[in-house]
PDB file of C-alpha atoms in Angstrom:
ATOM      1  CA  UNK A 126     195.266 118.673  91.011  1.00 87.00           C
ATOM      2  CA  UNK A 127     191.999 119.160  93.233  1.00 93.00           C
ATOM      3  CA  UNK A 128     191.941 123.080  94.733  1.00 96.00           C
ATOM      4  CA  UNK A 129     189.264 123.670  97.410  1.00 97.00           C
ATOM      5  CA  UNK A 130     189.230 127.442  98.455  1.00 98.00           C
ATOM      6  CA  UNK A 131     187.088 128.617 101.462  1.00 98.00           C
ATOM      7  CA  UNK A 132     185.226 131.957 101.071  1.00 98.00           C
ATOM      8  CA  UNK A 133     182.724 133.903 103.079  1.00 97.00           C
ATOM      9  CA  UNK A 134     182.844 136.442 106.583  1.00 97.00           C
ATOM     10  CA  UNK A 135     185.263 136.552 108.760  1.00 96.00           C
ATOM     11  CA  UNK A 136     183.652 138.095 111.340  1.00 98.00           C
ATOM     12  CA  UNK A 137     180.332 137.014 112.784  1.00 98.00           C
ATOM     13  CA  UNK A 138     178.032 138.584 115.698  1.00 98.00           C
ATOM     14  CA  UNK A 139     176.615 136.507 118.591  1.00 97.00           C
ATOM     15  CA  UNK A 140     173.826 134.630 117.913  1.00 97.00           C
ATOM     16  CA  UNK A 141     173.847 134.907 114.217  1.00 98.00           C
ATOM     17  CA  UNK A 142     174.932 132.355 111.614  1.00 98.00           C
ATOM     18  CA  UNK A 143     178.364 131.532 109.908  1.00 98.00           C
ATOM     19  CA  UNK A 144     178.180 130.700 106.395  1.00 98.00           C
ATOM     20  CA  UNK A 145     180.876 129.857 104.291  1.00 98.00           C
ATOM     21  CA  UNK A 146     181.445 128.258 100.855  1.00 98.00           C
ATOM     22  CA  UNK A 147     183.854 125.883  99.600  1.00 98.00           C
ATOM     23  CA  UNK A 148     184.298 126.171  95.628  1.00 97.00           C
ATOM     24  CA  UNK A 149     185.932 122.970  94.327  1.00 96.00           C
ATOM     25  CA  UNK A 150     188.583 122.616  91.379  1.00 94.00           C
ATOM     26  CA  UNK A 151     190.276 119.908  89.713  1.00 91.00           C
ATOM     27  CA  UNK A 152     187.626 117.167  90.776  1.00 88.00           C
ATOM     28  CA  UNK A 153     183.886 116.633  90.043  1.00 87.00           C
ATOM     29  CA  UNK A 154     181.723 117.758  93.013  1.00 88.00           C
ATOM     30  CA  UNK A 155     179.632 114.834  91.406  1.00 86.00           C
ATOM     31  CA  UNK A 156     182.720 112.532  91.451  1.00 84.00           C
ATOM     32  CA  UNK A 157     181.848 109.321  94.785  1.00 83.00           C
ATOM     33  CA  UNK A 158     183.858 111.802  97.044  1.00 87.00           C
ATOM     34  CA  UNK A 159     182.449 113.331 100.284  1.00 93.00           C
ATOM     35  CA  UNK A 160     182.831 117.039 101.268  1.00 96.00           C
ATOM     36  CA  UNK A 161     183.683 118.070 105.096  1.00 97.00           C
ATOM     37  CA  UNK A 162     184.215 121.103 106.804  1.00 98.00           C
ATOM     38  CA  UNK A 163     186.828 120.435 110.087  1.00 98.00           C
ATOM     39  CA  UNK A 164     187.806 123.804 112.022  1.00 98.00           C
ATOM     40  CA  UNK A 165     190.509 124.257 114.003  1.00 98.00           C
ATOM     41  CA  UNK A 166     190.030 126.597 117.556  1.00 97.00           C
ATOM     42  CA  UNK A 167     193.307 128.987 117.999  1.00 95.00           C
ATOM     43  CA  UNK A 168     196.045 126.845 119.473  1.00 93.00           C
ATOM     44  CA  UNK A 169     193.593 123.551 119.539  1.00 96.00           C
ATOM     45  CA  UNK A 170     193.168 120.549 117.215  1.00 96.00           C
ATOM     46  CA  UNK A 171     191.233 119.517 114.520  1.00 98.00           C
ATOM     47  CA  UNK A 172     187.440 119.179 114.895  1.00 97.00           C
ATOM     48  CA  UNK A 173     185.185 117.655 112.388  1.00 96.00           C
ATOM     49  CA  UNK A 174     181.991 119.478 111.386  1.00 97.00           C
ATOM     50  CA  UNK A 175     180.415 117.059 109.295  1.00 96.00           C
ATOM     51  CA  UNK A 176     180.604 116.338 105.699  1.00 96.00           C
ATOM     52  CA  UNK A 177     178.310 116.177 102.525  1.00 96.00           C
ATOM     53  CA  UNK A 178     178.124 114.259  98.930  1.00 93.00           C
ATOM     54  CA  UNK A 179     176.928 115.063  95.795  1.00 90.00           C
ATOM     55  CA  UNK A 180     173.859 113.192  96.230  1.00 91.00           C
ATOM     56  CA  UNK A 181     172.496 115.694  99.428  1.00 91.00           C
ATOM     57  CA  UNK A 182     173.335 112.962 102.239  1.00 94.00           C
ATOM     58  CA  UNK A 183     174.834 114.493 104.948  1.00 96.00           C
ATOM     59  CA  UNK A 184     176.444 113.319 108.162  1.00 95.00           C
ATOM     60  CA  UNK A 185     177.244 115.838 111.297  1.00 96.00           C
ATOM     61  CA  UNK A 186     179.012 115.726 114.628  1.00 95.00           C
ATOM     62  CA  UNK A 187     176.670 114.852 116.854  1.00 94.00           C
ATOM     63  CA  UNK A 188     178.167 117.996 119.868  1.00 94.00           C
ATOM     64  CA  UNK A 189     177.432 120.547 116.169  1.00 96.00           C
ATOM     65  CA  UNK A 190     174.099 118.848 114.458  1.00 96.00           C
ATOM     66  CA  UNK A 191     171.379 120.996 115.988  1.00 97.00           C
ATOM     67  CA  UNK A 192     173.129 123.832 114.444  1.00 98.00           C
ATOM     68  CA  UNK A 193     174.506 122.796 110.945  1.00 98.00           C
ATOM     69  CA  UNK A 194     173.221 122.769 107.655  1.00 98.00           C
ATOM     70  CA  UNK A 195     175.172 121.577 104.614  1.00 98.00           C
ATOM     71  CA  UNK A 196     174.503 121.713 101.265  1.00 96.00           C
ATOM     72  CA  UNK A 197     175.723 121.218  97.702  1.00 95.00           C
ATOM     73  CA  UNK A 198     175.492 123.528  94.218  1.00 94.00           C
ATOM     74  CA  UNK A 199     176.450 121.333  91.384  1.00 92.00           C
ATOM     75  CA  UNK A 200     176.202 124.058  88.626  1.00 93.00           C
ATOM     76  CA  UNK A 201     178.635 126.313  90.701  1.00 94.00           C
ATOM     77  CA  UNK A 202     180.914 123.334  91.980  1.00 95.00           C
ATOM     78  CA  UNK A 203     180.656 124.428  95.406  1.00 96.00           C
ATOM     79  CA  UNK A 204     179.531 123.322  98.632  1.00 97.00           C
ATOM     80  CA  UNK A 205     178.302 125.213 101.987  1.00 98.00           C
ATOM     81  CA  UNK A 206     178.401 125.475 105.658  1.00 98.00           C
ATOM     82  CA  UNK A 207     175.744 126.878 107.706  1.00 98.00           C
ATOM     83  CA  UNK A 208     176.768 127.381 111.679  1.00 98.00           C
ATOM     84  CA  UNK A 209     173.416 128.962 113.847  1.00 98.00           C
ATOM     85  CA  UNK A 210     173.366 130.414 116.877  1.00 98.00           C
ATOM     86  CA  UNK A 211     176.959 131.043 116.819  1.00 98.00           C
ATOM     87  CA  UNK A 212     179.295 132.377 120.354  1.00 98.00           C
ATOM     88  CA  UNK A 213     182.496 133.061 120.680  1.00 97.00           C
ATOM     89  CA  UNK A 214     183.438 129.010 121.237  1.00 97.00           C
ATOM     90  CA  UNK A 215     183.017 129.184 117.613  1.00 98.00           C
ATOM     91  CA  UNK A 216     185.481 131.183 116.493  1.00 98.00           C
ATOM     92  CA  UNK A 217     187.706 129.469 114.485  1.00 98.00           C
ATOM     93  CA  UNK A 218     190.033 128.061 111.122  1.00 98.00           C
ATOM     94  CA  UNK A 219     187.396 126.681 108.997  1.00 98.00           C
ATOM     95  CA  UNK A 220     188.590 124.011 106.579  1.00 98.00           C
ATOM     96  CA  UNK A 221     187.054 122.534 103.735  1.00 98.00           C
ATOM     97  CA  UNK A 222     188.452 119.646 102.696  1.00 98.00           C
ATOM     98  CA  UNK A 223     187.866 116.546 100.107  1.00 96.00           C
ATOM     99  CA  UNK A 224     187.054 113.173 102.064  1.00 95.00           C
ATOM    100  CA  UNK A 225     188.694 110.064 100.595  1.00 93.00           C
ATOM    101  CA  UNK A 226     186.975 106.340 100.610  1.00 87.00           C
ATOM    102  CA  UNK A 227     188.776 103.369 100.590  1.00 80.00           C
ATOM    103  CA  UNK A 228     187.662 100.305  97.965  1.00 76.00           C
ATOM    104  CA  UNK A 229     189.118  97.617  99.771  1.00 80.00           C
ATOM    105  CA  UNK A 230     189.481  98.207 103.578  1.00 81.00           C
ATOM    106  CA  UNK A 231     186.710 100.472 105.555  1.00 82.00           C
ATOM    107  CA  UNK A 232     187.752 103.476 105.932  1.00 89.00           C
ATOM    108  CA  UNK A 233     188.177 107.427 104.920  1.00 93.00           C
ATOM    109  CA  UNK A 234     190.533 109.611 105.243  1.00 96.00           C
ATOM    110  CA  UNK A 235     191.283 113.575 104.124  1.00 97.00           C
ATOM    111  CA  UNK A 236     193.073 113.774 100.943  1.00 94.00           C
ATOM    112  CA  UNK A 237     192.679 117.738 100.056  1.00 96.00           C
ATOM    113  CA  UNK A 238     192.395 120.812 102.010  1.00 98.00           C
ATOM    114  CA  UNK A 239     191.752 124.037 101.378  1.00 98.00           C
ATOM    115  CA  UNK A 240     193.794 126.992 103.213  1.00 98.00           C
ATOM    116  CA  UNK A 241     191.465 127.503 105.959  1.00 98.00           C
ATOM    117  CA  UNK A 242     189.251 130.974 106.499  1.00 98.00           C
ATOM    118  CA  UNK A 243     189.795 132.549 110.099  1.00 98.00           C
ATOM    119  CA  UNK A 244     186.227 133.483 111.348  1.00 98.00           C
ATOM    120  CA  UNK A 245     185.747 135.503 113.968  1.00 98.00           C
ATOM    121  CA  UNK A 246     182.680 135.771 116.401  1.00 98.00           C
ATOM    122  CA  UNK A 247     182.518 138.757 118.083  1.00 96.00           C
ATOM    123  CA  UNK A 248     179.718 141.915 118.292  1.00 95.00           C
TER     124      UNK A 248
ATOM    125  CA  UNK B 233     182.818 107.702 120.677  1.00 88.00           C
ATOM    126  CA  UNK B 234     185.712 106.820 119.647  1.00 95.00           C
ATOM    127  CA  UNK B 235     188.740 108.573 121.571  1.00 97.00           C
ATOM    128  CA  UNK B 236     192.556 108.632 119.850  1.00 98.00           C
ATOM    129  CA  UNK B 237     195.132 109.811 122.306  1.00 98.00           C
ATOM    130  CA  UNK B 238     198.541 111.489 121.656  1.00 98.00           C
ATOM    131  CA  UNK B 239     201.469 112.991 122.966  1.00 98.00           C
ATOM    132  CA  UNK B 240     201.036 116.573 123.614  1.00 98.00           C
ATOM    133  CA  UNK B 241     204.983 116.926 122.368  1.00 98.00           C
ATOM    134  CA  UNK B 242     208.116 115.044 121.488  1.00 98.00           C
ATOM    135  CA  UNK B 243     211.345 116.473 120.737  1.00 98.00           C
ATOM    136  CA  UNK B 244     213.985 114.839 118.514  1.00 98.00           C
ATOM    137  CA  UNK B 245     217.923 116.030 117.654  1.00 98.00           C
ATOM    138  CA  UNK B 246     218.258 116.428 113.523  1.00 97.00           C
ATOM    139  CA  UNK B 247     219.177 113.136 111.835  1.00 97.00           C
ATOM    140  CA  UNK B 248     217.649 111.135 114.452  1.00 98.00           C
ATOM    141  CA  UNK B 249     214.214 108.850 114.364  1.00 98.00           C
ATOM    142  CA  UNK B 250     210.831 110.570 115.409  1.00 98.00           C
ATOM    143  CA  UNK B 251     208.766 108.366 116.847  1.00 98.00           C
ATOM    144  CA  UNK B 252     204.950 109.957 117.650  1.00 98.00           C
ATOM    145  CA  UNK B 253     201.998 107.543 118.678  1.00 98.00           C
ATOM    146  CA  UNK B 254     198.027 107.342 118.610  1.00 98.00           C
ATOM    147  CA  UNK B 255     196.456 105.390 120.961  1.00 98.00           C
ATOM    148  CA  UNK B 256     192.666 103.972 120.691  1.00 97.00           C
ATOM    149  CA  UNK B 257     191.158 101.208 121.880  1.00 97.00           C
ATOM    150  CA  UNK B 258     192.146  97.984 119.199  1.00 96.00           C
ATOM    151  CA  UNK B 259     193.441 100.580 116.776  1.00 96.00           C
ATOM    152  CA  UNK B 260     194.841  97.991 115.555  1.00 95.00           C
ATOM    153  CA  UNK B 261     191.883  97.150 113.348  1.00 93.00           C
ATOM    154  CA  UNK B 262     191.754 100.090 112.139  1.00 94.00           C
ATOM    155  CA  UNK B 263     192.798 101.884 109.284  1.00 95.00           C
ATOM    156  CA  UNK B 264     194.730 104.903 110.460  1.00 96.00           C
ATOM    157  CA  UNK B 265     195.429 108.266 108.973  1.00 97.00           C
ATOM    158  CA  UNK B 266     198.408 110.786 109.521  1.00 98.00           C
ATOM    159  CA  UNK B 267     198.090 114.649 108.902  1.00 98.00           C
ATOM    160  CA  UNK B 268     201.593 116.916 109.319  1.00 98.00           C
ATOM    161  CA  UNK B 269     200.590 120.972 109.602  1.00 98.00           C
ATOM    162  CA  UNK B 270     203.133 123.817 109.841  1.00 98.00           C
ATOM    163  CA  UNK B 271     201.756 127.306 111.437  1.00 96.00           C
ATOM    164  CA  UNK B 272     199.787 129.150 109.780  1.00 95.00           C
ATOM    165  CA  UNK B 273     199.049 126.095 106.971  1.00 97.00           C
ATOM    166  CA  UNK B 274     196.289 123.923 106.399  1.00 98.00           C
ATOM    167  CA  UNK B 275     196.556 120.169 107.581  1.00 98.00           C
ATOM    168  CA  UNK B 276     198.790 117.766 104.803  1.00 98.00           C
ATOM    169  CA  UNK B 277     198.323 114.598 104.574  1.00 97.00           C
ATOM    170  CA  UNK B 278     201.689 112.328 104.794  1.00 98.00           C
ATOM    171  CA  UNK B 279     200.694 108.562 105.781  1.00 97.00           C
ATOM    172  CA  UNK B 280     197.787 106.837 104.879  1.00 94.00           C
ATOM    173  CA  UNK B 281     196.103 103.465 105.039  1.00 91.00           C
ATOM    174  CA  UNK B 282     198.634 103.029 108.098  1.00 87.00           C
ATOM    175  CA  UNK B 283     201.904 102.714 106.091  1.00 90.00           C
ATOM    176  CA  UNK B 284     201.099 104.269 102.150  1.00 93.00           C
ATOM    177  CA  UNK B 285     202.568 107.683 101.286  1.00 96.00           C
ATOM    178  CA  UNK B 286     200.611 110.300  98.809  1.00 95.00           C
ATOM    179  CA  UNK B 287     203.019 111.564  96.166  1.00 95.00           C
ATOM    180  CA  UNK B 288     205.905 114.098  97.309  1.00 96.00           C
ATOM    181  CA  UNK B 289     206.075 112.802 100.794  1.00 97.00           C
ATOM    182  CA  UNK B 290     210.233 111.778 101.491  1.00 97.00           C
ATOM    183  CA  UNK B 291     210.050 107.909 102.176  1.00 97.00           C
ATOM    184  CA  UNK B 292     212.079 109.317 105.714  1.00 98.00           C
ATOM    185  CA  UNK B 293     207.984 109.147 106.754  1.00 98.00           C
ATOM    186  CA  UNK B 294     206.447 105.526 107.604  1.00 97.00           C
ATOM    187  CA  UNK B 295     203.333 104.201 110.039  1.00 97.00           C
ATOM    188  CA  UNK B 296     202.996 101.081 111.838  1.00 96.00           C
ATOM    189  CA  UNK B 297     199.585 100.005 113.839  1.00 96.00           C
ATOM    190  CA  UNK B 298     198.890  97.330 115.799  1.00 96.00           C
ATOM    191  CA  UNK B 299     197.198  96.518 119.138  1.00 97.00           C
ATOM    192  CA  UNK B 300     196.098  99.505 120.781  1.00 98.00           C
ATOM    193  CA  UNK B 301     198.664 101.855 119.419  1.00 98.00           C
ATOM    194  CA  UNK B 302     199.304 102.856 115.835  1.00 98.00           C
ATOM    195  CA  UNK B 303     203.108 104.592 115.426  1.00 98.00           C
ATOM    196  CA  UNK B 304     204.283 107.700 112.787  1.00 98.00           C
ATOM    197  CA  UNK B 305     207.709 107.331 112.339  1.00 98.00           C
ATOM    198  CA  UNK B 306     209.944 110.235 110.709  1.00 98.00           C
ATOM    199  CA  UNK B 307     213.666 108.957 109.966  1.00 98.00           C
ATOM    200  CA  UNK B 308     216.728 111.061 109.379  1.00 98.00           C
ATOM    201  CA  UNK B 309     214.449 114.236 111.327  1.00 98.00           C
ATOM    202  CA  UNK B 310     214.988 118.083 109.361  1.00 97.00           C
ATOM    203  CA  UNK B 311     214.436 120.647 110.782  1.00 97.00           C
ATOM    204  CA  UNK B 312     211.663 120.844 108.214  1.00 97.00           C
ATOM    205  CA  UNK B 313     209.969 118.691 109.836  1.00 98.00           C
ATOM    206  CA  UNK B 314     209.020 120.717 112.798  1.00 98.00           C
ATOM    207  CA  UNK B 315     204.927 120.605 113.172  1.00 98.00           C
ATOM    208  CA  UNK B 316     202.363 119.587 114.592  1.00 98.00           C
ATOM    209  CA  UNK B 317     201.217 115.800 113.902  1.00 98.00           C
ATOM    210  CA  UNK B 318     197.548 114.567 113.760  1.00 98.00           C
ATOM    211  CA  UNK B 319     196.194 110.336 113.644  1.00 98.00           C
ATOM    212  CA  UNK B 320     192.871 110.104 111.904  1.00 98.00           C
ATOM    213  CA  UNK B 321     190.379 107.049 111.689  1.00 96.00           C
ATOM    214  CA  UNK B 322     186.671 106.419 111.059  1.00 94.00           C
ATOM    215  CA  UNK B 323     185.113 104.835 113.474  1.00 92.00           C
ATOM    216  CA  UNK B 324     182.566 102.008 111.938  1.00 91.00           C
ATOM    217  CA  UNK B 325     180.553 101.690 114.855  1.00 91.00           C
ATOM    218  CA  UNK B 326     179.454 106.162 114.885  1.00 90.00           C
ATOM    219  CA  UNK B 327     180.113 106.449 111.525  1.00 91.00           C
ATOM    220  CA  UNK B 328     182.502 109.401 112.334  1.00 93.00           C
ATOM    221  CA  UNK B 329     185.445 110.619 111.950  1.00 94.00           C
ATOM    222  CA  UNK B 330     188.192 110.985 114.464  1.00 96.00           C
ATOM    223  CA  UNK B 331     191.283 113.133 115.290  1.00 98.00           C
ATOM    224  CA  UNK B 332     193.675 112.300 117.795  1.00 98.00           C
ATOM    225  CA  UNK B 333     194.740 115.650 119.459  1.00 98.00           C
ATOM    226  CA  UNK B 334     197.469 116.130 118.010  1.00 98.00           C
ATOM    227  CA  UNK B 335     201.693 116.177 118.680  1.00 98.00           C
ATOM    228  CA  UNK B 336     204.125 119.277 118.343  1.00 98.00           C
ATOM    229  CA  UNK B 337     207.423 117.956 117.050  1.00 98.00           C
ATOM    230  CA  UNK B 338     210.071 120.174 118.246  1.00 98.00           C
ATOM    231  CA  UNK B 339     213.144 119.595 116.470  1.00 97.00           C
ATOM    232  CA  UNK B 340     216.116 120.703 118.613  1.00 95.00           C
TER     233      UNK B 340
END
C-alpha cells in the first residue's frame, strides 16, 4: 500500500517561500511513476502545481512556473515543493499525491494522496 | 487550456441514482478521471479510465463519456455518499492536467 505524507510549515510570511516535502512509502520513488503537488484554496477546487519523476523532469502549471521548483531525494524517498514569492492567494491544502500512467490509452490520472498540509500565509 | 465544467451541486433522495456530469470540449476522446472527497479528507479516487473502479469502491459507482460530456453515476445513493465530486483528464495537446471544478452531492 503506497503512503505519501506531507510535512513542512504551516505558516508562511509574505513574500517568502513555502517548502514542503512529500516522503513516499510503499512504492519506489524510482518506480515510472510521476510525483505532483495539487492544493486546494479553502472552500475551492483542486489546482495542480506541477509534478516531478525520478529522473529530475519536471512539468509546472504554466499560472505557478515562475515560482516553483521541484525536486527529488532518492536516498530519503522523498520529493519537494518550493513556492517563492508567496501572498495570501496562496494559502492553501497542499497535496502530494502519486500520478498514474496509462500503458494502453494516453492518459494519467491520481492514484494516491497524501492527507493534505494546511499552509498558511500570513505575517 | 483545456476547460472541464461541472455542476456546482446536485441533490439526490437515498436509494435513488446520482447522476453528476463533466463537460469539455470532445471529452469524449478522452480518458476521464473521477475523484470523491469528504470534508476535511484528501481527494479518493473512485472511477477511472472512464468506467474501471480501484479496489474497495461499491460497484453502486460507474462512468460513462461520450461526446462532449462524460457522466459519474452513483446507484442506490447513502448517505455516505455525501461529497464533493471532481472529473480529471490530461490534456495531450498542454500536456497538463485538468480538474473540473468540482460537484457537492447533497444527499437529502
Amino acid at each position: 500500500q503506497v503512503h505519501l505524507q506531507e510535512s513542512g510549515p504551516g505558516l508562511v510570511k509574505p513574500s517568502g517561500t513555502l517548502s514542503l516535502t512529500c516522503a513516499v512509502s510503499g512504492d519506489s520513488i524510482s518506480s515510472d511513476n510521476w510525483w505532483s503537488w495539487v492544493r486546494q484554496s479553502p472552500g475551492k477546487g483542486l489546482e495542480c502545481i506541477g509534478e516531478i519523476h525520478h529522473s529530475g523532469t519536471t512539468k509546472f502549471t504554466p499560472s505557478l512556473e515562475s515560482r516553483v521548483t521541484m525536486s527529488v531525494d532518492k536516498s530519503k524517498k522523498q520529493f519537494s515543493l518550493s513556492l517563492s514569492s508567496v501572498t495570501a492567494a496562496d494559502t492553501a491544502v497542499y497535496y502530494c499525491a502519486r500520478i498514474r500512467m496509462s500503458s494502453t490509452v494516453p492518459t494519467y490520472y491520481f492514484d494516491n494522496w497524501g492527507q493534505g498540509i494546511l499552509v498558511t500565509v500570513s505575517s | 487550456s483545456y476547460v472541464l465544467t461541472q455542476p456546482p451541486s446536485v441533490s439526490v433522495a437515498p436509494g435513488k441514482t446520482a447522476r453528476i456530469t463533466c463537460g469539455g470540449n470532445n471529452i469524449g476522446s478522452k480518458s476521464v478521471h473521477w475523484y470523491q472527497q469528504k470534508p476535511g479528507q484528501a481527494p479518493l479516487l473512485v472511477i477511472y479510465y472512464e468506467s474501471d473502479r480501484p479496489s474497495g469502491i461499491p460497484e453502486r459507482f460507474s462512468g460513462s463519456n461520450s461526446g462532449n460530456t462524460a457522466t459519474l453515476t452513483i446507484s442506490r445513493v447513502e448517505a455516505g455518499d455525501e461529497a464533493d465530486y471532481y472529473c480529471q483528464v490530461w490534456d495531450i495537446t498542454s500536456d497538463q492536467m485538468v480538474f473540473g471544478g468540482g460537484t457537492k452531492l447533497t444527499v437529502l
